[in-house]
Amino acid sequence: MSATNNNSLIIAKFGGTSVADYDAMNRSADVVLSNPAVRVVVLSASAGVTNLLVALAEGCNAEQRADSLANIRRIQYAIIDRLDSAAVIREEIDRMLENITTLSEAAALATSPALTDELVSHGELMSTLLFVEILRQRAIAAEWFDVRKIMRTDDRFGRAEPDCAALNELTQSLLQPRLAQSLIITQGFIGSEAKGRTTTLGRGGSDYTAALLGEALNASRIDIWTDVPGIYTTDPRVAPAAKRIDQITFEEAAEMATFGAKVLHPATILPAVRSDIPVFVGSSKDPAAGGTLVCNQTDNPPLFRALALRRRQTLLTLHSLNMLHARGFLAEVFNTLARHNISVDLITTSEVNVALTLDTTGSTSTNGSLLSSSLLTELSSLCRVQVEENLSLVALIGNELSQACGVGKEVFGVLEPFNIRLICYGASSHNLCFLVPGEDAERVVRTLHGSLFE
């Protein structure tokens, strides 16, 4: 197979729940084998394993360590115990578990980002070894491939960036020639830097791996198998009548992800967007249910595509009479926020007030509050500050929204019973956003979904 001749090549990626146990792995194997075009399979660690490894990497006491190690062993052994001839794979997994033990003892003495990546990578190494064994039991020619040989990254441990030129070159020389002989099973999320130390690509990294390999191999499609059969008009748990979207553009999917929908993260599928490779999202539990195809363009994109909900939003209202005809007030506010590493999400202004929401996406702090007392003190010297918490952001995702007539009436007409705290509309033709009290959020989404999509 030459580099240009991969037009029917598909990369299939399976998330943690799809390789959680023996039965899940077999369902995923069925999905892989049902389509001869699938030649490369990218796996996450078995569900729960990465969290246990992260806990070990943070350096815990002997009791917690023994507990986490026992849990990892239990998850992997539940799969091994159901394999036919398991002697060889048992040895390999035992060796991995020994490594994990040694590394976790080192972490208990001193933690480091490099050590964390080395430890965490074992989740994917183990799930791929076990999956190869499951395929071999079915007499399938499957080969385990260490993705670290080709996924060259920088050394920002925990959030490493791939070197695409090196990746493409190494993929062509080391991975491409193997595709004709066997099915390749490899790891998502992990890579290695110039000195050969293991790195990780950050959370959501397995989708990113699949997209990068798809680009390097010039694949015809990337299939992302998770526990949901595609992308819906809104979260079905909020509005049970939500419908699956059969085809959606990358741009719309990115908007949905930005506004809190648990769909593909836009950064992770960037290589697919760049190279115009469609991405399919389906459920490995129920592959027959179909899914959603994400691609660069769709036929007749609708005015309204989906609703996304982002909870726990904070609204800052800044009031200053000095603002009336003053230049530079907003610049000073933004400078202050930037110094505190805060980016602004939505903003509306009046003659003497500015209302803005803070972007909490991507922040790891669990409490979600970005407002330190030093920030509030600094802002208070500029203006009067009012803080409102527990708001929710509802985003209506669509196409050419800012050019359409009657959108306001269609959206806000049905929301008459609700208090709407802030509206952002017109900056993007792909979204209309507004803030509502947190306790009303789900009712607002259901009401709007009912009138626009049902």
Short mmCIF file of C-alpha atoms in Angstrom, two decimals:
data_model
loop_
_atom_site.label_atom_id
_atom_site.label_comp_id
_atom_site.label_asym_id
_atom_site.label_seq_id
_atom_site.Cartn_x
_atom_site.Cartn_y
_atom_site.Cartn_z
CA MET A 1 0.00 0.00 0.00
CA SER A 2 1.44 3.38 -0.91
CA ALA A 3 0.79 6.59 1.01
CA THR A 4 -1.77 7.75 -1.53
CA ASN A 5 -3.61 4.47 -1.77
CA ASN A 6 -5.38 4.47 1.57
CA ASN A 7 -8.66 5.79 0.35
CA SER A 8 -10.58 3.01 2.01
CA LEU A 9 -8.53 2.95 5.24
CA ILE A 10 -10.49 3.54 8.46
CA ILE A 11 -9.02 4.29 11.90
CA ALA A 12 -11.27 3.04 14.74
CA LYS A 13 -10.92 4.47 18.24
CA PHE A 14 -12.53 2.93 21.34
CA GLY A 15 -12.94 4.79 24.62
CA GLY A 16 -12.53 3.40 28.14
CA THR A 17 -16.08 2.05 28.53
CA SER A 18 -15.73 0.22 25.19
CA VAL A 19 -12.74 -1.74 26.55
CA ALA A 20 -13.86 -1.83 30.19
CA ASP A 21 -14.11 -5.62 30.53
CA TYR A 22 -14.08 -8.89 28.59
CA ASP A 23 -17.60 -8.49 27.17
CA ALA A 24 -17.04 -4.85 26.16
CA MET A 25 -13.78 -5.79 24.44
CA ASN A 26 -15.53 -8.54 22.52
CA ARG A 27 -18.28 -6.16 21.40
CA SER A 28 -15.56 -3.77 20.22
CA ALA A 29 -13.80 -6.65 18.42
CA ASP A 30 -17.10 -7.41 16.63
CA VAL A 31 -17.28 -3.76 15.50
CA VAL A 32 -13.69 -3.86 14.19
CA LEU A 33 -14.16 -7.14 12.34
CA SER A 34 -17.47 -6.12 10.78
CA ASN A 35 -15.65 -3.66 8.52
CA PRO A 36 -12.62 -4.87 6.52
CA ALA A 37 -11.58 -1.24 5.88
CA VAL A 38 -10.62 -0.86 9.56
CA ARG A 39 -6.84 -1.44 9.64
CA VAL A 40 -5.75 0.59 12.68
CA VAL A 41 -7.41 0.44 16.10
CA VAL A 42 -6.63 3.04 18.79
CA LEU A 43 -7.59 2.22 22.39
CA SER A 44 -7.98 4.08 25.65
CA ALA A 45 -7.22 2.40 28.98
CA SER A 46 -9.99 0.20 30.46
CA ALA A 47 -12.56 2.39 32.26
CA GLY A 48 -11.38 3.41 35.73
CA VAL A 49 -7.72 2.47 35.23
CA THR A 50 -6.43 5.93 34.27
CA ASN A 51 -7.98 7.52 37.38
CA LEU A 52 -6.35 4.87 39.59
CA LEU A 53 -2.97 5.45 37.91
CA VAL A 54 -3.29 9.22 38.30
CA ALA A 55 -3.99 8.70 42.02
CA LEU A 56 -0.85 6.56 42.33
CA ALA A 57 1.19 9.19 40.45
CA GLU A 58 0.13 11.81 42.97
CA GLY A 59 1.97 9.84 45.63
CA CYS A 60 -0.30 8.25 48.21
CA ASN A 61 0.31 6.35 51.46
CA ALA A 62 1.06 2.61 51.49
CA GLU A 63 -2.53 1.63 52.26
CA GLN A 64 -4.09 3.69 49.45
CA ARG A 65 -1.34 2.49 47.13
CA ALA A 66 -2.04 -1.17 47.86
CA ASP A 67 -5.73 -0.46 47.35
CA SER A 68 -5.29 1.23 43.94
CA LEU A 69 -2.88 -1.48 42.75
CA ALA A 70 -5.33 -4.20 43.77
CA ASN A 71 -8.11 -2.44 41.85
CA ILE A 72 -6.02 -2.12 38.69
CA ARG A 73 -5.04 -5.80 38.94
CA ARG A 74 -8.68 -6.78 39.47
CA ILE A 75 -9.89 -4.89 36.36
CA GLN A 76 -7.19 -6.42 34.11
CA TYR A 77 -7.39 -9.91 35.61
CA ALA A 78 -11.16 -10.04 35.13
CA ILE A 79 -10.33 -9.99 31.40
CA ILE A 80 -7.34 -12.39 31.54
CA ASP A 81 -9.31 -14.98 33.52
CA ARG A 82 -11.76 -15.37 30.64
CA LEU A 83 -9.13 -15.87 27.92
CA ASP A 84 -8.40 -19.39 26.67
CA SER A 85 -4.62 -19.67 26.68
CA ALA A 86 -3.63 -16.85 28.98
CA ALA A 87 -0.16 -17.86 30.21
CA VAL A 88 1.84 -15.48 27.98
CA ILE A 89 -0.46 -12.49 28.37
CA ARG A 90 -0.61 -13.05 32.14
CA GLU A 91 3.19 -12.74 32.28
CA GLU A 92 3.13 -9.54 30.23
CA ILE A 93 0.43 -7.95 32.38
CA ASP A 94 2.24 -9.03 35.57
CA ARG A 95 5.36 -7.32 34.30
CA MET A 96 3.33 -4.14 33.69
CA LEU A 97 1.82 -4.36 37.17
CA GLU A 98 5.33 -4.71 38.65
CA ASN A 99 6.40 -1.58 36.76
CA ILE A 100 3.35 0.26 38.09
CA THR A 101 4.21 -0.82 41.64
CA THR A 102 7.82 0.36 41.34
CA LEU A 103 6.85 3.69 39.77
CA SER A 104 4.13 4.32 42.36
CA GLU A 105 6.65 3.74 45.16
CA ALA A 106 8.91 6.30 43.50
CA ALA A 107 5.98 8.73 43.26
CA ALA A 108 5.34 8.32 46.99
CA LEU A 109 8.84 9.74 47.58
CA ALA A 110 8.73 12.51 44.96
CA THR A 111 6.18 13.27 42.26
CA SER A 112 7.05 14.69 38.85
CA PRO A 113 5.16 15.30 35.59
CA ALA A 114 7.53 12.92 33.74
CA LEU A 115 6.94 10.16 36.28
CA THR A 116 3.18 10.73 36.09
CA ASP A 117 3.16 10.26 32.30
CA GLU A 118 5.32 7.12 32.57
CA LEU A 119 2.90 5.67 35.14
CA VAL A 120 -0.34 6.67 33.44
CA SER A 121 0.76 5.26 30.04
CA HIS A 122 0.49 1.72 31.44
CA GLY A 123 -3.32 1.85 31.20
CA GLU A 124 -3.24 2.03 27.40
CA LEU A 125 -0.31 -0.41 27.13
CA MET A 126 -2.31 -3.04 29.08
CA SER A 127 -5.67 -2.54 27.33
CA THR A 128 -4.03 -2.90 23.89
CA LEU A 129 -2.11 -6.06 24.89
CA LEU A 130 -5.36 -7.64 26.12
CA PHE A 131 -7.31 -6.58 23.02
CA VAL A 132 -4.70 -8.17 20.71
CA GLU A 133 -5.12 -11.40 22.70
CA ILE A 134 -8.91 -11.28 22.28
CA LEU A 135 -8.48 -10.93 18.50
CA ARG A 136 -5.90 -13.74 18.36
CA GLN A 137 -8.36 -16.01 20.14
CA ARG A 138 -10.56 -15.52 17.09
CA ALA A 139 -7.65 -16.43 14.79
CA ILE A 140 -7.30 -12.84 13.52
CA ALA A 141 -3.87 -11.62 12.39
CA ALA A 142 -3.51 -8.73 14.84
CA GLU A 143 -0.29 -6.96 15.80
CA TRP A 144 0.44 -4.90 18.92
CA PHE A 145 2.16 -1.66 17.95
CA ASP A 146 3.82 0.74 20.39
CA VAL A 147 2.55 4.18 19.34
CA ARG A 148 5.52 5.81 21.12
CA LYS A 149 7.71 4.74 18.18
CA ILE A 150 5.92 7.20 15.92
CA MET A 151 4.06 9.71 18.16
CA ARG A 152 6.98 12.12 18.64
CA THR A 153 6.05 15.02 20.94
CA ASP A 154 7.66 17.91 22.83
CA ASP A 155 8.45 17.42 26.53
CA ARG A 156 5.53 19.28 28.10
CA PHE A 157 4.57 16.26 30.20
CA GLY A 158 0.82 15.93 30.78
CA ARG A 159 -0.07 18.11 27.79
CA ALA A 160 2.52 17.25 25.14
CA GLU A 161 2.14 18.58 21.58
CA PRO A 162 2.89 16.20 18.70
CA ASP A 163 5.48 17.05 16.07
CA CYS A 164 3.38 16.37 12.96
CA ALA A 165 6.28 16.32 10.48
CA ALA A 166 8.13 13.68 12.51
CA LEU A 167 4.90 11.76 13.10
CA ASN A 168 4.09 11.64 9.38
CA GLU A 169 7.59 10.51 8.43
CA LEU A 170 7.78 7.82 11.13
CA THR A 171 4.24 6.61 10.32
CA GLN A 172 5.12 6.15 6.65
CA SER A 173 8.29 4.20 7.43
CA LEU A 174 7.28 2.15 10.52
CA LEU A 175 3.49 1.76 10.50
CA GLN A 176 2.35 1.99 6.87
CA PRO A 177 4.21 -1.16 5.66
CA ARG A 178 2.56 -3.27 8.39
CA LEU A 179 -1.02 -2.50 7.37
CA ALA A 180 -1.12 -4.98 4.50
CA GLN A 181 -0.12 -7.93 6.73
CA SER A 182 -2.15 -7.43 9.87
CA LEU A 183 -4.64 -5.42 11.84
CA ILE A 184 -2.72 -2.88 13.97
CA ILE A 185 -3.74 -2.32 17.60
CA THR A 186 -2.16 0.73 19.21
CA GLN A 187 -2.50 3.17 22.12
CA GLY A 188 -4.28 6.49 22.30
CA PHE A 189 -3.19 9.38 24.52
CA ILE A 190 0.54 8.53 24.79
CA GLY A 191 3.70 9.50 22.91
CA SER A 192 7.41 10.02 23.52
CA GLU A 193 9.76 13.01 23.46
CA ALA A 194 13.19 13.32 21.82
CA LYS A 195 15.02 11.52 24.65
CA GLY A 196 12.57 8.62 24.50
CA ARG A 197 10.69 9.45 27.71
CA THR A 198 6.94 8.72 27.66
CA THR A 199 4.58 11.69 27.36
CA THR A 200 0.79 12.06 27.33
CA LEU A 201 -1.37 14.29 25.15
CA GLY A 202 -3.76 15.53 27.84
CA ARG A 203 -7.34 14.42 28.54
CA GLY A 204 -9.30 13.50 25.42
CA GLY A 205 -5.96 12.52 23.96
CA SER A 206 -7.13 9.25 22.42
CA ASP A 207 -9.45 11.05 19.99
CA TYR A 208 -6.50 13.28 19.15
CA THR A 209 -4.25 10.25 18.53
CA ALA A 210 -6.84 8.73 16.18
CA ALA A 211 -7.17 12.01 14.26
CA LEU A 212 -3.38 12.46 13.98
CA LEU A 213 -2.88 8.89 12.74
CA GLY A 214 -5.79 9.33 10.34
CA GLU A 215 -4.08 12.39 8.91
CA ALA A 216 -0.64 10.71 8.73
CA LEU A 217 -2.10 7.65 6.95
CA ASN A 218 -4.41 9.68 4.72
CA ALA A 219 -7.41 7.69 6.01
CA SER A 220 -10.86 7.89 4.46
CA ARG A 221 -12.65 8.09 7.84
CA ILE A 222 -12.06 8.06 11.58
CA ASP A 223 -14.58 6.15 13.69
CA ILE A 224 -14.90 7.18 17.34
CA TRP A 225 -16.74 4.50 19.34
CA THR A 226 -18.02 5.60 22.76
CA ASP A 227 -21.02 4.79 24.93
CA VAL A 228 -23.42 7.12 23.08
CA PRO A 229 -24.77 6.51 19.57
CA GLY A 230 -23.79 9.86 18.09
CA ILE A 231 -24.46 13.53 18.69
CA TYR A 232 -27.94 14.68 19.72
CA THR A 233 -29.94 17.90 19.35
CA THR A 234 -29.43 18.26 23.11
CA ASP A 235 -28.52 16.05 26.08
CA PRO A 236 -31.17 13.27 26.06
CA ARG A 237 -31.00 13.18 29.86
CA VAL A 238 -32.30 16.75 29.92
CA ALA A 239 -34.78 16.48 27.05
CA PRO A 240 -35.77 12.84 26.44
CA ALA A 241 -37.18 13.74 23.02
CA ALA A 242 -33.72 14.80 21.75
CA LYS A 243 -33.02 13.42 18.29
CA ARG A 244 -29.79 12.13 16.86
CA ILE A 245 -28.17 14.33 14.22
CA ASP A 246 -27.12 12.19 11.23
CA GLN A 247 -24.69 14.68 9.74
CA ILE A 248 -23.14 17.77 11.28
CA THR A 249 -20.30 20.07 10.27
CA PHE A 250 -17.03 20.30 12.21
CA GLU A 251 -17.87 23.94 12.88
CA GLU A 252 -21.23 23.10 14.48
CA ALA A 253 -19.73 20.24 16.52
CA ALA A 254 -16.96 22.56 17.75
CA GLU A 255 -19.56 25.16 18.80
CA MET A 256 -21.47 22.48 20.70
CA ALA A 257 -18.33 21.29 22.48
CA THR A 258 -17.30 24.84 23.34
CA PHE A 259 -20.67 25.42 24.97
CA GLY A 260 -20.52 22.35 27.14
CA ALA A 261 -21.98 19.51 25.08
CA LYS A 262 -20.09 16.29 25.82
CA VAL A 263 -19.31 15.67 22.17
CA LEU A 264 -15.98 15.55 20.38
CA HIS A 265 -13.63 18.13 21.74
CA PRO A 266 -12.77 20.47 18.83
CA ALA A 267 -9.02 20.47 19.56
CA THR A 268 -8.88 16.68 19.45
CA ILE A 269 -10.26 16.37 15.93
CA LEU A 270 -8.39 19.33 14.46
CA PRO A 271 -6.13 17.11 12.29
CA ALA A 272 -9.24 15.55 10.74
CA VAL A 273 -10.71 18.99 10.01
CA ARG A 274 -7.41 20.14 8.50
CA SER A 275 -7.22 17.17 6.18
CA ASP A 276 -10.95 16.99 5.46
CA ILE A 277 -11.35 13.47 6.90
CA PRO A 278 -14.91 12.78 8.10
CA VAL A 279 -15.32 11.55 11.69
CA PHE A 280 -18.06 9.09 12.65
CA VAL A 281 -19.33 8.89 16.25
CA GLY A 282 -21.21 5.76 17.33
CA SER A 283 -21.85 3.45 20.30
CA SER A 284 -19.84 0.24 20.63
CA LYS A 285 -22.66 -1.11 22.84
CA ASP A 286 -25.11 -0.77 19.97
CA PRO A 287 -23.30 -0.33 16.64
CA ALA A 288 -26.49 -1.11 14.73
CA ALA A 289 -28.05 2.07 16.13
CA GLY A 290 -25.96 4.12 13.70
CA GLY A 291 -24.39 7.42 14.67
CA THR A 292 -23.36 10.89 13.56
CA LEU A 293 -20.99 11.79 10.74
CA VAL A 294 -19.01 14.97 11.35
CA CYS A 295 -17.62 16.50 8.16
CA ASN A 296 -16.51 19.80 6.63
CA GLN A 297 -19.78 20.46 4.83
CA THR A 298 -23.33 19.10 4.97
CA ASP A 299 -26.25 19.55 2.58
CA ASN A 300 -28.84 22.16 3.57
CA PRO A 301 -27.57 23.03 7.07
CA PRO A 302 -30.61 23.92 9.21
CA LEU A 303 -31.13 27.29 10.88
CA PHE A 304 -31.32 25.58 14.32
CA ARG A 305 -29.04 22.57 14.90
CA ALA A 306 -28.76 21.90 18.63
CA LEU A 307 -28.95 23.23 22.18
CA ALA A 308 -26.05 23.07 24.61
CA LEU A 309 -26.09 23.76 28.33
CA ARG A 310 -23.18 24.92 30.46
CA ARG A 311 -23.83 25.03 34.19
CA ARG A 312 -22.21 26.90 37.09
CA GLN A 313 -21.57 30.19 35.31
CA THR A 314 -20.44 33.34 37.10
CA LEU A 315 -21.61 36.76 35.96
CA LEU A 316 -19.66 39.90 36.86
CA THR A 317 -21.36 43.26 36.50
CA LEU A 318 -19.01 46.23 36.65
CA HIS A 319 -20.53 49.67 37.22
CA SER A 320 -18.53 52.84 36.77
CA LEU A 321 -19.63 56.42 36.14
CA ASN A 322 -16.07 57.11 34.92
CA MET A 323 -16.85 54.88 32.02
CA LEU A 324 -19.32 57.35 30.61
CA HIS A 325 -17.01 59.02 28.10
CA ALA A 326 -13.73 57.50 29.22
CA ARG A 327 -11.37 55.71 26.93
CA GLY A 328 -9.46 52.72 28.20
CA PHE A 329 -11.83 51.55 30.95
CA LEU A 330 -12.54 48.23 29.23
CA ALA A 331 -8.86 47.80 28.39
CA GLU A 332 -8.00 48.17 32.06
CA VAL A 333 -10.67 45.63 33.08
CA PHE A 334 -9.42 43.10 30.53
CA ASN A 335 -5.81 43.66 31.57
CA THR A 336 -6.70 42.99 35.18
CA LEU A 337 -8.52 39.77 34.24
CA ALA A 338 -5.62 38.68 32.01
CA ARG A 339 -3.14 39.16 34.86
CA HIS A 340 -5.24 36.68 36.85
CA ASN A 341 -5.30 34.23 33.92
CA ILE A 342 -9.00 34.63 33.31
CA SER A 343 -10.56 34.78 29.88
CA VAL A 344 -13.92 36.38 29.30
CA ASP A 345 -16.66 34.36 27.71
CA LEU A 346 -19.73 36.52 27.00
CA ILE A 347 -19.93 40.28 27.32
CA THR A 348 -22.60 42.97 27.02
CA THR A 349 -22.16 46.66 27.75
CA SER A 350 -24.28 49.71 28.46
CA GLU A 351 -23.33 53.34 29.01
CA VAL A 352 -22.07 52.81 32.57
CA ASN A 353 -22.10 49.01 33.04
CA VAL A 354 -20.27 46.01 31.66
CA ALA A 355 -21.62 42.50 32.28
CA LEU A 356 -19.37 39.57 31.53
CA THR A 357 -19.19 35.84 32.18
CA LEU A 358 -15.96 34.09 32.96
CA ASP A 359 -14.80 31.13 30.94
CA THR A 360 -14.29 28.19 33.32
CA THR A 361 -13.82 25.53 30.64
CA GLY A 362 -10.54 23.72 30.82
CA SER A 363 -9.88 24.86 34.39
CA THR A 364 -9.12 21.89 36.59
CA SER A 365 -10.20 23.52 39.86
CA THR A 366 -13.21 21.59 41.04
CA ASN A 367 -14.94 24.42 42.88
CA GLY A 368 -15.21 26.33 39.61
CA SER A 369 -14.78 29.67 41.36
CA LEU A 370 -12.14 31.75 39.62
CA LEU A 371 -12.79 34.86 41.69
CA SER A 372 -9.92 35.25 44.10
CA SER A 373 -10.19 37.99 46.69
CA SER A 374 -7.14 39.71 45.18
CA LEU A 375 -8.89 39.90 41.79
CA LEU A 376 -12.05 41.35 43.35
CA THR A 377 -9.99 43.88 45.30
CA GLU A 378 -8.21 44.97 42.14
CA LEU A 379 -11.47 45.33 40.19
CA SER A 380 -13.13 47.19 43.09
CA SER A 381 -10.51 49.92 42.81
CA LEU A 382 -11.70 50.52 39.24
CA CYS A 383 -15.45 50.21 39.66
CA ARG A 384 -18.33 48.77 41.67
CA VAL A 385 -18.41 44.98 41.28
CA GLN A 386 -21.46 42.75 41.54
CA VAL A 387 -21.06 38.95 41.40
CA GLU A 388 -23.85 36.51 40.55
CA GLU A 389 -23.19 32.79 40.73
CA ASN A 390 -25.19 29.64 39.93
CA LEU A 391 -26.31 30.80 36.52
CA SER A 392 -26.47 28.53 33.49
CA LEU A 393 -25.58 29.31 29.92
CA VAL A 394 -27.90 28.02 27.22
CA ALA A 395 -26.45 28.10 23.71
CA LEU A 396 -28.54 27.64 20.58
CA ILE A 397 -26.24 26.35 17.85
CA GLY A 398 -27.22 26.90 14.24
CA ASN A 399 -26.30 28.34 10.86
CA GLU A 400 -26.53 31.91 9.53
CA LEU A 401 -28.41 32.82 12.72
CA SER A 402 -27.30 36.45 12.57
CA GLN A 403 -28.74 36.79 9.03
CA ALA A 404 -32.11 35.19 9.73
CA CYS A 405 -35.35 37.05 10.48
CA GLY A 406 -37.63 36.27 13.39
CA VAL A 407 -35.05 34.34 15.44
CA GLY A 408 -35.67 36.52 18.52
CA LYS A 409 -39.41 35.85 18.51
CA GLU A 410 -38.99 32.14 17.87
CA VAL A 411 -36.52 31.75 20.72
CA PHE A 412 -37.66 34.21 23.35
CA GLY A 413 -41.41 34.01 22.64
CA VAL A 414 -41.62 30.56 24.25
CA LEU A 415 -39.32 31.58 27.11
CA GLU A 416 -41.74 34.22 28.41
CA PRO A 417 -42.18 32.51 31.83
CA PHE A 418 -38.43 32.61 32.53
CA ASN A 419 -36.03 35.29 33.68
CA ILE A 420 -33.29 35.79 31.09
CA ARG A 421 -30.30 37.49 32.62
CA LEU A 422 -28.06 38.24 29.62
CA ILE A 423 -28.21 37.67 25.85
CA CYS A 424 -25.34 37.44 23.37
CA TYR A 425 -26.34 37.42 19.73
CA GLY A 426 -24.83 38.66 16.51
CA ALA A 427 -21.12 38.16 17.06
CA SER A 428 -21.25 34.67 15.60
CA SER A 429 -23.60 33.38 12.92
CA HIS A 430 -23.40 29.97 14.60
CA ASN A 431 -24.75 30.68 18.07
CA LEU A 432 -27.17 32.61 20.22
CA CYS A 433 -26.40 32.42 23.95
CA PHE A 434 -28.21 33.54 27.04
CA LEU A 435 -27.91 33.18 30.80
CA VAL A 436 -30.70 31.89 33.01
CA PRO A 437 -30.87 31.04 36.74
CA GLY A 438 -29.32 27.61 37.33
CA GLU A 439 -32.51 26.12 38.74
CA ASP A 440 -34.44 27.01 35.56
CA ALA A 441 -31.82 25.72 33.11
CA GLU A 442 -33.22 22.28 32.37
CA ARG A 443 -36.80 23.57 32.02
CA VAL A 444 -35.57 26.27 29.64
CA VAL A 445 -33.75 23.69 27.50
CA ARG A 446 -36.79 21.37 27.45
CA THR A 447 -39.17 24.23 26.56
CA LEU A 448 -36.96 25.54 23.78
CA HIS A 449 -36.17 22.07 22.47
CA GLY A 450 -39.89 21.30 22.37
CA SER A 451 -40.68 24.31 20.22
CA LEU A 452 -37.63 24.26 17.91
CA PHE A 453 -36.87 20.55 17.46
CA GLU A 454 -39.92 18.46 18.33
#
